[in-house]
C-alpha positions in Angstrom: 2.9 30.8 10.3 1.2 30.8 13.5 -1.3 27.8 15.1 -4.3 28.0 16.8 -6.9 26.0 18.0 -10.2 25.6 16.8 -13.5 23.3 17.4 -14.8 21.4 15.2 -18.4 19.2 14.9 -18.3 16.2 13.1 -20.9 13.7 12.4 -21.1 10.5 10.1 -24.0 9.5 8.9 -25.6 6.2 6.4 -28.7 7.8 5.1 -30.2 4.0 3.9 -29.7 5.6 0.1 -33.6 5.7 -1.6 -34.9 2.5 0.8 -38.3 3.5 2.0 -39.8 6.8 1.9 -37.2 8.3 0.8 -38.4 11.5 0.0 -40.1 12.1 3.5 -36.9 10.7 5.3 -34.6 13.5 3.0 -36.3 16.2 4.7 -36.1 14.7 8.0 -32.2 14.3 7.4 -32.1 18.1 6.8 -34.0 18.7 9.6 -31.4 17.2 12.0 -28.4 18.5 10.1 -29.9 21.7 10.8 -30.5 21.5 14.4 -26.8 20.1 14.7 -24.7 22.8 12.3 -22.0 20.3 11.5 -18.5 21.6 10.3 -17.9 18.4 8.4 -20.1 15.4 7.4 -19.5 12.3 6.5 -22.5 10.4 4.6 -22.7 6.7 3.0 -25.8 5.5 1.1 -26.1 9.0 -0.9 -28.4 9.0 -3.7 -28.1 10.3 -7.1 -30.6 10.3 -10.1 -31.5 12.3 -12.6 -29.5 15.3 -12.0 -30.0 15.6 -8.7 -28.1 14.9 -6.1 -28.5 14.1 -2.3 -25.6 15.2 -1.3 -25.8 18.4 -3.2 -29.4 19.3 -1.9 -28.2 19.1 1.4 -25.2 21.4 1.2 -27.1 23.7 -1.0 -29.5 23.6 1.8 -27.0 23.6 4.9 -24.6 26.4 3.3 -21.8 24.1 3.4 -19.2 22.6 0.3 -19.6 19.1 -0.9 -17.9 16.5 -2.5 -19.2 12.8 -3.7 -17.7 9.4 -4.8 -20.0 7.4 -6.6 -19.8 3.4 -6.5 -18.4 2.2 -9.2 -20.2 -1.0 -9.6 -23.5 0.0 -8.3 -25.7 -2.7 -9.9 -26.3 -4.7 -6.6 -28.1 -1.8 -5.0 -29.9 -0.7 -8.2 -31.6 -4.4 -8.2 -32.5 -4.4 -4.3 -34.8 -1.5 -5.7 -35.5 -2.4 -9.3 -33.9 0.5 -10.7 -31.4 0.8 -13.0 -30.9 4.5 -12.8 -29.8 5.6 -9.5 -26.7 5.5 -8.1 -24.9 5.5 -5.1 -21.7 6.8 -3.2 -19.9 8.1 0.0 -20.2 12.1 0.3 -18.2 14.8 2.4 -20.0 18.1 3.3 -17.7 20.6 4.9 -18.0 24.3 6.1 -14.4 24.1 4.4 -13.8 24.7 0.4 -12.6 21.1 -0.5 -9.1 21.6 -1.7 -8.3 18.4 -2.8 -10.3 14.9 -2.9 -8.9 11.3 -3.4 -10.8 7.9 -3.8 -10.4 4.4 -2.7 -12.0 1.6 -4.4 -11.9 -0.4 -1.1 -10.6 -4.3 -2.3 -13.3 -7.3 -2.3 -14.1 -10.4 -4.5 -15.4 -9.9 -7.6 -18.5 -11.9 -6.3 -19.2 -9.3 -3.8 -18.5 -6.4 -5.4 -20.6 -3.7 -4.9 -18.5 -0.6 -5.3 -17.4 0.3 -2.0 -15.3 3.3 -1.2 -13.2 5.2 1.1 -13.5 9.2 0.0 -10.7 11.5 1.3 -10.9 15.0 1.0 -8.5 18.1 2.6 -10.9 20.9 3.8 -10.1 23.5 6.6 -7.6 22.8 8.8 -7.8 18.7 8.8 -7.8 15.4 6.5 -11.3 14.4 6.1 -12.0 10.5 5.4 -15.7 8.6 5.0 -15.7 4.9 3.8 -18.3 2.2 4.0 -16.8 -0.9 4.4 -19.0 -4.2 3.0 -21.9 -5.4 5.1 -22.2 -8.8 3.3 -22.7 -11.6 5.7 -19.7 -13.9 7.4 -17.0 -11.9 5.7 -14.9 -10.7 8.4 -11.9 -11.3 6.6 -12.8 -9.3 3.8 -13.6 -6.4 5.8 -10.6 -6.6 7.4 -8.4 -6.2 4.3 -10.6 -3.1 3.7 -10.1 -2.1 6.8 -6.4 -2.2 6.4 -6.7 -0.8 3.3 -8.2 2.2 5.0 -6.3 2.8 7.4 -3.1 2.9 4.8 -5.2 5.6 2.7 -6.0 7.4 5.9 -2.5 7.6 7.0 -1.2 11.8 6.5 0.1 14.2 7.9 -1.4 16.9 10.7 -5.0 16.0 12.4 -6.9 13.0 10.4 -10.2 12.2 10.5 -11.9 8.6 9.6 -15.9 9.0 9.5 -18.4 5.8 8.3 -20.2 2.7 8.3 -17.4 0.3 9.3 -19.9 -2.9 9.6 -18.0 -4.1 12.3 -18.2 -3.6 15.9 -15.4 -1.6 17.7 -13.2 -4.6 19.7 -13.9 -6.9 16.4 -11.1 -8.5 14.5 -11.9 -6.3 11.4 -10.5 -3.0 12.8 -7.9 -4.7 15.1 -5.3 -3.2 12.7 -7.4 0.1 12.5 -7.1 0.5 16.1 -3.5 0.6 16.3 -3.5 4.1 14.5 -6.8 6.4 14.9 -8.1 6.9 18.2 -11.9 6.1 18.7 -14.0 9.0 19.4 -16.9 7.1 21.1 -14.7 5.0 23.5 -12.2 8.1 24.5 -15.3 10.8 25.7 -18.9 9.0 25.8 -20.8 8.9 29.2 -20.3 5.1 30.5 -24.1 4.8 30.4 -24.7 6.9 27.2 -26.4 4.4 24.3 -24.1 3.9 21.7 -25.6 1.4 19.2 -26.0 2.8 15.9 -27.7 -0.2 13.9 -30.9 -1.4 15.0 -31.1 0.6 18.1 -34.6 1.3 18.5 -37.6 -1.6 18.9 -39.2 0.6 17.1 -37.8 1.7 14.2 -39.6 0.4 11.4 -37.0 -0.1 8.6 -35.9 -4.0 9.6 -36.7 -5.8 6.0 -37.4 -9.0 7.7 -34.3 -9.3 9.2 -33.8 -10.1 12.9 -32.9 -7.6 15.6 -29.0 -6.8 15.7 -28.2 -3.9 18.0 -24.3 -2.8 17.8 -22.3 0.2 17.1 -21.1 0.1 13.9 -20.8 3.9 12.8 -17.4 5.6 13.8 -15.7 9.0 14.0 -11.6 8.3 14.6 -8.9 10.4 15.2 -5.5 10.4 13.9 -2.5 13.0 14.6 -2.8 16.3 17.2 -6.4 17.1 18.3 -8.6 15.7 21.4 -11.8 15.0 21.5 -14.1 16.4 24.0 -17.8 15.0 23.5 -19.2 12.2 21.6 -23.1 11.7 21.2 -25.8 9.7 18.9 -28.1 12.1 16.8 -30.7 11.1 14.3 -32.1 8.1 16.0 -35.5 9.7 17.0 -38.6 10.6 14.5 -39.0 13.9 13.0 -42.6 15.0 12.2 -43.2 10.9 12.5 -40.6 9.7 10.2 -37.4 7.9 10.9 -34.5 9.6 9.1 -32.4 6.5 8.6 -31.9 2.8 9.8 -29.0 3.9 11.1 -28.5 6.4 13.9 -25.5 8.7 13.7 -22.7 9.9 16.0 -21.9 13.7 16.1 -18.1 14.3 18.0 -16.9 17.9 19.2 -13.4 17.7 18.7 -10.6 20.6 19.0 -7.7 20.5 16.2 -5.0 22.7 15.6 -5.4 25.1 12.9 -1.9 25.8 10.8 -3.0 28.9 9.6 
């Protein structure tokens, strides 16, 4: 068996599941998957209803494999939008056949559950994570047992990568633990005066809800085992044809791993 090395673009994404015009924003999505040619895809908030899934569009669309983890307690969501019938889950698109898949239910008290999930799949030549750790207000301690909890499930062998929405900002006490074993992407290759917020980053993007104005980096692409990282940028944080994609901007990495085969 010989090794090589090959480059790889990665992105993570929360696509804000069906909040607002959802069907406008879907086609923006595509639009800036398309421009970007991923190689693997990390999205949270992903819609399914009716026997259709977004997830599925997309790679139908982009040419690329999918896989999808569907919360298991989706019922918190489905009454934020009055609707009992759609549901919602963390989804991996690769240019990679997806030879095997895992789940994590990520832990949290019953009282906030709302089915969140750390999906692991082994595509190409790497480990493949994307997790959305809770968002709920002044629970830093439960999102640091997820977070630990993550990082456990993330831990294998040759080049790992950990995509999502960690709701947490990157020197917080949630991913303290996380720290010590991926590498962050954004912190080891963006320019010093690149913006890097990912939540709430633009005074003008529409989708707020009433709430106040919170910019931070929350979205993350880590690395674990061989492979170096060699440019980190935010995508998706600009109108398309008018509309907004998401509420959340996301971060595209060009790494180079080491390919076993």
């Amino acid at each position: 068996m010989t090794e090589g090395r090959v480059a790889v673009r990665v992105m993570t994404w929360n696509l804000w599941w069906r909040f607002g015009p959802w069907r406008e924003r879907q086609k923006a999505i595509l639009s800036v998957l398309r421009d970007l040619r991923p190689d693997l895809v990390g999205l949270q908030e992903v819609w399914s209803a009716d026997g259709e899934n977004l997830a599925e569009w997309l790679a139908t669309e982009l040419d690329l494999h999918w896989t999808w983890a569907p919360s298991p307690a989706p019922d918190r969501w489905r009454r934020r939008i009055d609707d009992p019938s759609i549901d919602i889950g963390n989804a991996i698109l690769s240019r990679w056949p997806v030879e095997e898949r895992e789940v994590l239910r990520l832990p949290v008290p019953p009282d906030l559950d709302d089915g969140r999930l750390g999906l692991y799949a082994r595509t190409g030549p790497v480990s493949f994570i994307t997790a959305h750790l809770t968002s709920a207000p002044d629970t830093t301690a439960v999102r640091t047992e997820q977070a630990a909890a993550l990082a456990e499930f993330a831990r294998r062998e040759g080049t790992v990568i950990v995509t999502g929405d960690f709701n947490a900002e990157s020197d917080s006490e949630e991913l303290s633990q996380f720290r010590g074993h991926f590498r962050d992407a954004w912190t080891e290759a963006a320019a010093p005066a690149a913006p890097s917020a990912t939540w709430d980053w633009d005074p003008a993007l529409p989708y707020r809800m009433g709430r106040t104005r919170q910019e931070a980096r929350i979205d993350y692409v880590y690395l674990g085992g061989p492979g170096s990282v060699r440019d980190v940028s935010r995508a998706g944080d600009h109108p398309v044809d008018g509309i907004w994609p998401s509420d959340h901007a996301a971060v595209v990495v060009e790494l180079t791993v080491t390919d076993p085969t």
